[in-house]
Coordinates of C-alpha atoms in Angstrom, one line a residue:
X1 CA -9.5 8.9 34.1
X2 CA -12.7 10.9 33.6
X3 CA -12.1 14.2 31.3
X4 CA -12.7 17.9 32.9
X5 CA -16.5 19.1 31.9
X6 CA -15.6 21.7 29.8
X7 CA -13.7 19.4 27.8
X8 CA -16.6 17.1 27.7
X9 CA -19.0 19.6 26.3
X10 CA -16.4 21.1 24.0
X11 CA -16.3 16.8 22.8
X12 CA -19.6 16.5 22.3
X13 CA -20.3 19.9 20.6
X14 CA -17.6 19.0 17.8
X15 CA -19.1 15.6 17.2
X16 CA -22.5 17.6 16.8
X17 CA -20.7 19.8 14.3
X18 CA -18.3 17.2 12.7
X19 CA -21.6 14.7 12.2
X20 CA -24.1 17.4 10.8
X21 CA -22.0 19.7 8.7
X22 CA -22.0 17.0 6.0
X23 CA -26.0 17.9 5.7
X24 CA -25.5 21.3 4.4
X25 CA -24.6 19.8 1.2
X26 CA -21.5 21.9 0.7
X27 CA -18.6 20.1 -1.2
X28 CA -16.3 23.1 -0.1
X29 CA -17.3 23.2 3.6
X30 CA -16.8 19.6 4.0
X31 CA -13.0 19.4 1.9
X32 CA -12.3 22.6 4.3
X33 CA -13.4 20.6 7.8
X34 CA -11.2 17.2 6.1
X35 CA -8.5 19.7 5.7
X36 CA -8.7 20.8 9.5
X37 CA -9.1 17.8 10.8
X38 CA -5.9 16.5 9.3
X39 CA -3.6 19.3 10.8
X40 CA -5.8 19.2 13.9
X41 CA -3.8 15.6 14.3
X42 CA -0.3 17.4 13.2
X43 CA -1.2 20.3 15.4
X44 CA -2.2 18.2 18.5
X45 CA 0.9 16.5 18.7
X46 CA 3.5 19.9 17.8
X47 CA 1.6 21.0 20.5
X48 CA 2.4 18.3 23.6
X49 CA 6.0 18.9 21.7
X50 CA 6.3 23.0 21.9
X51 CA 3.4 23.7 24.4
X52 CA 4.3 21.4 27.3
X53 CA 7.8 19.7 26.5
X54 CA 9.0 23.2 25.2
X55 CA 10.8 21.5 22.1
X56 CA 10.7 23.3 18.9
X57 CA 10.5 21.7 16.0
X58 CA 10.3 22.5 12.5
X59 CA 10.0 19.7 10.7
X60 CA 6.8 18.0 11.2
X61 CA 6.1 18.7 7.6
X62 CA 8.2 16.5 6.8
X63 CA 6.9 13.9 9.1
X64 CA 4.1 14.6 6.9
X65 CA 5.8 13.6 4.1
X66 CA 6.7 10.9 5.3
X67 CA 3.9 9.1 5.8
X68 CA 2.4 9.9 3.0
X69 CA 4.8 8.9 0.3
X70 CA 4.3 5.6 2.2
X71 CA 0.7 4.9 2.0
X72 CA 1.5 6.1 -1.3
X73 CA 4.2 4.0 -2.7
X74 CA 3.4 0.9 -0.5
X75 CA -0.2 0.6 -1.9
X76 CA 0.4 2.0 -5.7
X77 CA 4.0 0.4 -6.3
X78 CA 3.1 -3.1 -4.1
X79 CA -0.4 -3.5 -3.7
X80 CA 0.1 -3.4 0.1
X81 CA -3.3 -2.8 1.9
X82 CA -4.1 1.1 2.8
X83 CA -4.2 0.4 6.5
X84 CA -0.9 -1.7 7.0
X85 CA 1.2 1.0 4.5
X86 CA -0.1 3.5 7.2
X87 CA 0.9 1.6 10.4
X88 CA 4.2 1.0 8.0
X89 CA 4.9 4.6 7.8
X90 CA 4.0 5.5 11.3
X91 CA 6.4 3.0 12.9
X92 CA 9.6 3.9 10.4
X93 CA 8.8 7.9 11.0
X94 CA 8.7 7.2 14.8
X95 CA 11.6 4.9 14.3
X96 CA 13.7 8.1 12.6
X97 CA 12.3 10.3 15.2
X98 CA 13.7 7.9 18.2
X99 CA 17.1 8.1 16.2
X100 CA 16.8 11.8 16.0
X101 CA 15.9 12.8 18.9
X102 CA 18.3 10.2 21.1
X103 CA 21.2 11.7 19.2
X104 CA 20.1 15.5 19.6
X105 CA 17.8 15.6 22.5
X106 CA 20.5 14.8 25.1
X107 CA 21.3 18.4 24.1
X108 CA 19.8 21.6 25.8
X109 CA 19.4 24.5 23.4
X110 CA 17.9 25.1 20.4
X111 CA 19.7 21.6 18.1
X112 CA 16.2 20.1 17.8
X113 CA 14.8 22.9 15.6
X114 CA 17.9 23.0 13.7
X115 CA 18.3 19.6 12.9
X116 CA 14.2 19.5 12.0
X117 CA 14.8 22.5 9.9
X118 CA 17.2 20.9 8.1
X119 CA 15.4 16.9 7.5
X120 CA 12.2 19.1 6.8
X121 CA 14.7 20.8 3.7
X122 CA 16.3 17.6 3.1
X123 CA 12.7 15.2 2.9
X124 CA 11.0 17.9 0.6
X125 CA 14.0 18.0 -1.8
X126 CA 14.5 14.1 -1.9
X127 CA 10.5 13.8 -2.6
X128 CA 10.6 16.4 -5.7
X129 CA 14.3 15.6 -7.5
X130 CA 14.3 11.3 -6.6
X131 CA 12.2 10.7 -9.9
X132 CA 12.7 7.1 -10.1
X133 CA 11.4 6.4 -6.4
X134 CA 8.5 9.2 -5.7
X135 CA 8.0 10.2 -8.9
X136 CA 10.0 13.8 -9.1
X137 CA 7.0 16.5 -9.6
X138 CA 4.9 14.1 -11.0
X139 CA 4.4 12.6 -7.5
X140 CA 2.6 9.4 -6.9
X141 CA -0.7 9.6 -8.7
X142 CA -3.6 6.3 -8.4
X143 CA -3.1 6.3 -4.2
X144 CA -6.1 3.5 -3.4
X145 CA -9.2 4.9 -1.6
X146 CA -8.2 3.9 2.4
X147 CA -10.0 0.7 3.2
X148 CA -10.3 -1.6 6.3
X149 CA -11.7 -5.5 6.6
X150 CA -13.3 -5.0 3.3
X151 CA -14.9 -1.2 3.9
X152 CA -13.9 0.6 1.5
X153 CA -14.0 5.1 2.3
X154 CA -14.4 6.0 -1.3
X155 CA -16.6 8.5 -0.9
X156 CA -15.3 12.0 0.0
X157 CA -17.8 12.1 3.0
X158 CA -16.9 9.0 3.9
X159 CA -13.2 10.0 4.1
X160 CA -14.2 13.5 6.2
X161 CA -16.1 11.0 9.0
X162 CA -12.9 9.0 8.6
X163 CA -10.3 11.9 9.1
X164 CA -12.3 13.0 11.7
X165 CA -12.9 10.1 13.7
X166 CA -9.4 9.9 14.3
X167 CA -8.9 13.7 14.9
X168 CA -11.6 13.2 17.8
X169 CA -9.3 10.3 19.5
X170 CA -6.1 11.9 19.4
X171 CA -7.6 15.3 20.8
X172 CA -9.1 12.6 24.0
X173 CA -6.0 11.0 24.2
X174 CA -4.0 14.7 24.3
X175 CA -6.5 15.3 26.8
X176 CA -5.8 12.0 28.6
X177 CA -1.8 12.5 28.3
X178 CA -1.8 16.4 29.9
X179 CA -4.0 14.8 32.7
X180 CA -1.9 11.9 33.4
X181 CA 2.0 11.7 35.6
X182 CA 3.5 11.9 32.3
X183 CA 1.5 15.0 31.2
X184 CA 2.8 16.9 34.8
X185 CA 6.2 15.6 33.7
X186 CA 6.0 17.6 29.9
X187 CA 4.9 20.8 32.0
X188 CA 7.6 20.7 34.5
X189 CA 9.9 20.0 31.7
X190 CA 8.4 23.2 30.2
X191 CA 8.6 25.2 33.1
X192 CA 11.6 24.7 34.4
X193 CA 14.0 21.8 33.4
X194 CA 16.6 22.3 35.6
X195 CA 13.6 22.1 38.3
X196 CA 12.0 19.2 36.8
X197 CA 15.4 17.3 36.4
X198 CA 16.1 17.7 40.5
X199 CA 12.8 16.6 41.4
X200 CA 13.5 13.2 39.6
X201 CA 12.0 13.1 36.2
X202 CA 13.6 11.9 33.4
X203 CA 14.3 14.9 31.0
X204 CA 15.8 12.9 28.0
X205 CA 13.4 9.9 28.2
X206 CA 9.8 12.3 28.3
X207 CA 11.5 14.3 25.3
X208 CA 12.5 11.8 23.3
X209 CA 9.0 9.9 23.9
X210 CA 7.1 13.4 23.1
X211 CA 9.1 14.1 19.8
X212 CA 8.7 10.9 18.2
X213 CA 4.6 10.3 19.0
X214 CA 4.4 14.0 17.7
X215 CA 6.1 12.6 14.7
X216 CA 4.1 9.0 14.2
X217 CA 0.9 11.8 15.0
X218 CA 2.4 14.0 11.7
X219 CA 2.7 10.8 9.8
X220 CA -0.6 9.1 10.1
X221 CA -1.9 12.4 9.2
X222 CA -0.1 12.7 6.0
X223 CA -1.3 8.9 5.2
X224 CA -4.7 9.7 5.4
X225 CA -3.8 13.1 3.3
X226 CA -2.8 10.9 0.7
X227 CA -5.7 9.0 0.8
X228 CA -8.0 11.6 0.9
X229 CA -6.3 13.1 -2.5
X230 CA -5.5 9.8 -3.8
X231 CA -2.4 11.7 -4.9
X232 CA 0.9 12.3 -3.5
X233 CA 3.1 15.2 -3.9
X234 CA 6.2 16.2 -2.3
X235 CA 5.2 20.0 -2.8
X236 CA 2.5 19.5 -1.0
X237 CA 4.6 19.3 2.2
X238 CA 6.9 22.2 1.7
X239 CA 8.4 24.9 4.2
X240 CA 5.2 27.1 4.2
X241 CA 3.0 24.0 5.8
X242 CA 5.3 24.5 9.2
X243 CA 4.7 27.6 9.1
X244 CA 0.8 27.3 8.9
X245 CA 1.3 24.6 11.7
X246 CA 3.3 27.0 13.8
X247 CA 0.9 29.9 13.3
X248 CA -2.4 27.2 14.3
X249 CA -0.4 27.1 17.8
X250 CA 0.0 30.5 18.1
X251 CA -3.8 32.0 17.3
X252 CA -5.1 28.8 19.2
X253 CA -3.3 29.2 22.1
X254 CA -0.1 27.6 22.5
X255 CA 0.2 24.7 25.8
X256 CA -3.7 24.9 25.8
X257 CA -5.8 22.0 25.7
X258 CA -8.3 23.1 22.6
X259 CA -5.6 26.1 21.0
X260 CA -4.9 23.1 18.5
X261 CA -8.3 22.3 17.4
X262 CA -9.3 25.8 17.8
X263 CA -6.1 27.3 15.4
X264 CA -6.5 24.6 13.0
X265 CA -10.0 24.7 11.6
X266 CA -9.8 28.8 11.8
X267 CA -6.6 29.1 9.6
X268 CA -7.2 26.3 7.6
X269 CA -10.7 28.5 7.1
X270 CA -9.3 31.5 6.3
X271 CA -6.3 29.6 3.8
X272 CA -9.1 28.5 1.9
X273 CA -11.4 31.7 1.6
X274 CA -8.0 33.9 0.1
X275 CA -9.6 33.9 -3.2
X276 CA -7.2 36.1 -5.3
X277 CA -5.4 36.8 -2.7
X278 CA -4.0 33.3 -2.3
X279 CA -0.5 33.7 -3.7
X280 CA 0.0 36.0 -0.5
X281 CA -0.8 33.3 1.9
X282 CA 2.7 33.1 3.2
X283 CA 2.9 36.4 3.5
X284 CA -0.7 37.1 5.3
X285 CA 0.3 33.9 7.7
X286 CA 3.4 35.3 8.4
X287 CA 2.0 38.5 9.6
X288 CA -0.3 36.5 11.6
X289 CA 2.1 34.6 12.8
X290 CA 3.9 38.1 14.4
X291 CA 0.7 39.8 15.2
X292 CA -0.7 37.1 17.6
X293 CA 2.8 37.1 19.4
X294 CA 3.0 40.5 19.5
X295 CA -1.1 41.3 20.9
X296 CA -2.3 37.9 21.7
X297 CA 0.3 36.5 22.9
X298 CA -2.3 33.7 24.7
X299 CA -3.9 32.9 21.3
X300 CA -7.5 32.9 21.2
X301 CA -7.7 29.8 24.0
X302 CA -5.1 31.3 26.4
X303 CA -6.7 34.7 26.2
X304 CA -10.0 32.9 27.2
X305 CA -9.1 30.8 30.0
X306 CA -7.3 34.2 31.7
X307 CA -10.5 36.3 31.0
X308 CA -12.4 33.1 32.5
X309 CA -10.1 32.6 35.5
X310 CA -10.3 36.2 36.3
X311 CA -13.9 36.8 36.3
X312 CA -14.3 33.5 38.4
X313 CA -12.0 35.3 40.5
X314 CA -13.5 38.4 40.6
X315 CA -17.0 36.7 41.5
X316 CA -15.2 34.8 44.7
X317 CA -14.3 38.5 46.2

């Protein structure tokens, strides 16, 4: 299946970016662009979740988590190799996922984001108070540089090319998923789910296959977080992450194909250059949050592709 143009060029144009940015020599440039790329990966898949399945969820965060404290633990407390804690964590997340979301997502109505709301509470507080498995506050400190078949990404830069390399797949194969049957299937179910569900496709199999690759997405994210920091921290994954994870849908465009991308690398940006005003973050996020809603309800994306599709449009008159 051959990608759409535009989202060739907008491919090749971040590889240009992702591959020279380490040349400007900036140590806080290229943490910042890591940093992106990581919720680029959590975004992407919230984003097939809420933008085309129209799931909420709010407890990727703790997918997160999840797969973090694994690479973690695994490799500090059992000397398993970087790579296979990862696929580790990954397969139990999207293991608790399936069991999450065939018990809930039979359900119309808003369970899903309830139930997430709550294991997002629930993971957060086991990860800070269970001191004798994660290490309470303390965390998990001495997480191994990632490695695979003896290469060893212990280099900041190297980790940034890593981080991204994988950000780039799962951004084709988001691309690859909205083109494909099942990608029509998420919009329908979107759209109209009593429509979709007459026409023959099967609602509760489509969400329940969304929610947990959204969730195997958040946790190979948080693996390579832990990696990156060689530390793990429960803190790290609290409440106010899902809501900077929410708000990189809604200024990139939620149900768009580069809102993700887009909303990730500008708030994760503008998180980093609060200065003083840092302590404020939830607040400022919030209000961005409500603002884009409220005036941009498209997010940056969406508002594009309707001035695009109108002046294309306008030009065929």
């Amino acid at each position: 299946m051959t990608l759409p143009r535009v989202n060739q060029i907008g491919i090749i144009v971040l590889i240009a970016v992702v591959v020279t940015l380490p040349l400007l020599r900036s140590a806080f440039a290229e943490t910042v662009m890591a940093l992106a790329g990581l919720y680029v990966i959590v975004a992407i898949g919230l984003n097939l979740l809420v933008g085309y399945a129209g799931k909420i969820s709010f407890g990727h965060h703790a997918f997160m988590a999840m797969g973090a404290y694994a690479s973690g633990l695994l490799t500090v407390n059992f000397g398993w190799s970087p790579l296979l804690a990862m696929t580790t964590g990954a397969v139990g997340t999207g293991l608790l996922a399936f069991a999450i979301g065939a018990a809930i997502l039979r359900l119309r109505g808003h369970y899903l984001a309830m139930i997430t709301l709550a294991l997002g509470q629930v993971t957060i507080t086991l990860s800070t108070r269970w001191t004798e498995v994660t290490g309470g506050l303390t965390g998990v400190p001495g997480v191994p540089d990632f490695s695979v078949a003896g290469f060893a990404f212990d280099t900041k830069t190297k980790m940034y090319y890593l981080i991204w390399a994988v950000a780039i797949t799962t951004i084709i194969f988001s691309f690859r998923i909205v083109e494909s049957r099942f990608g029509r299937a998420l919009r329908a179910l979107g759209s109209h789910e009593p429509a979709a569900e007459a026409l023959g496709v099967p609602v509760v199999r489509c969400r329940i296959q969304i929610f947990v690759l959204s969730a195997v997405l958040a946790a190979i994210a948080g693996s390579l977080y832990a990696h990156f920091l060689n530390y793990v921290n429960g803190t790290f994954f609290d409440l106010p992450v899902m809501i900077q994870l929410m708000a990189m849908l809604v200024v990139g465009g939620i149900g768009t194909a580069w809102g993700p991308v887009v909303g990730a690398v500008a708030l994760m940006w503008a998180s980093q250059s609060l200065g003083r005003y840092a302590d404020y973050s939830l607040l400022i996020f919030g209000m961005l949050y409500g603002g884009m809603l409220l005036f941009v309800p498209l997010g940056i994306c969406g508002e594009f592709a309707r001035w695009f599709t109108q002046r294309r449009h306008a030009e065929t008159q």
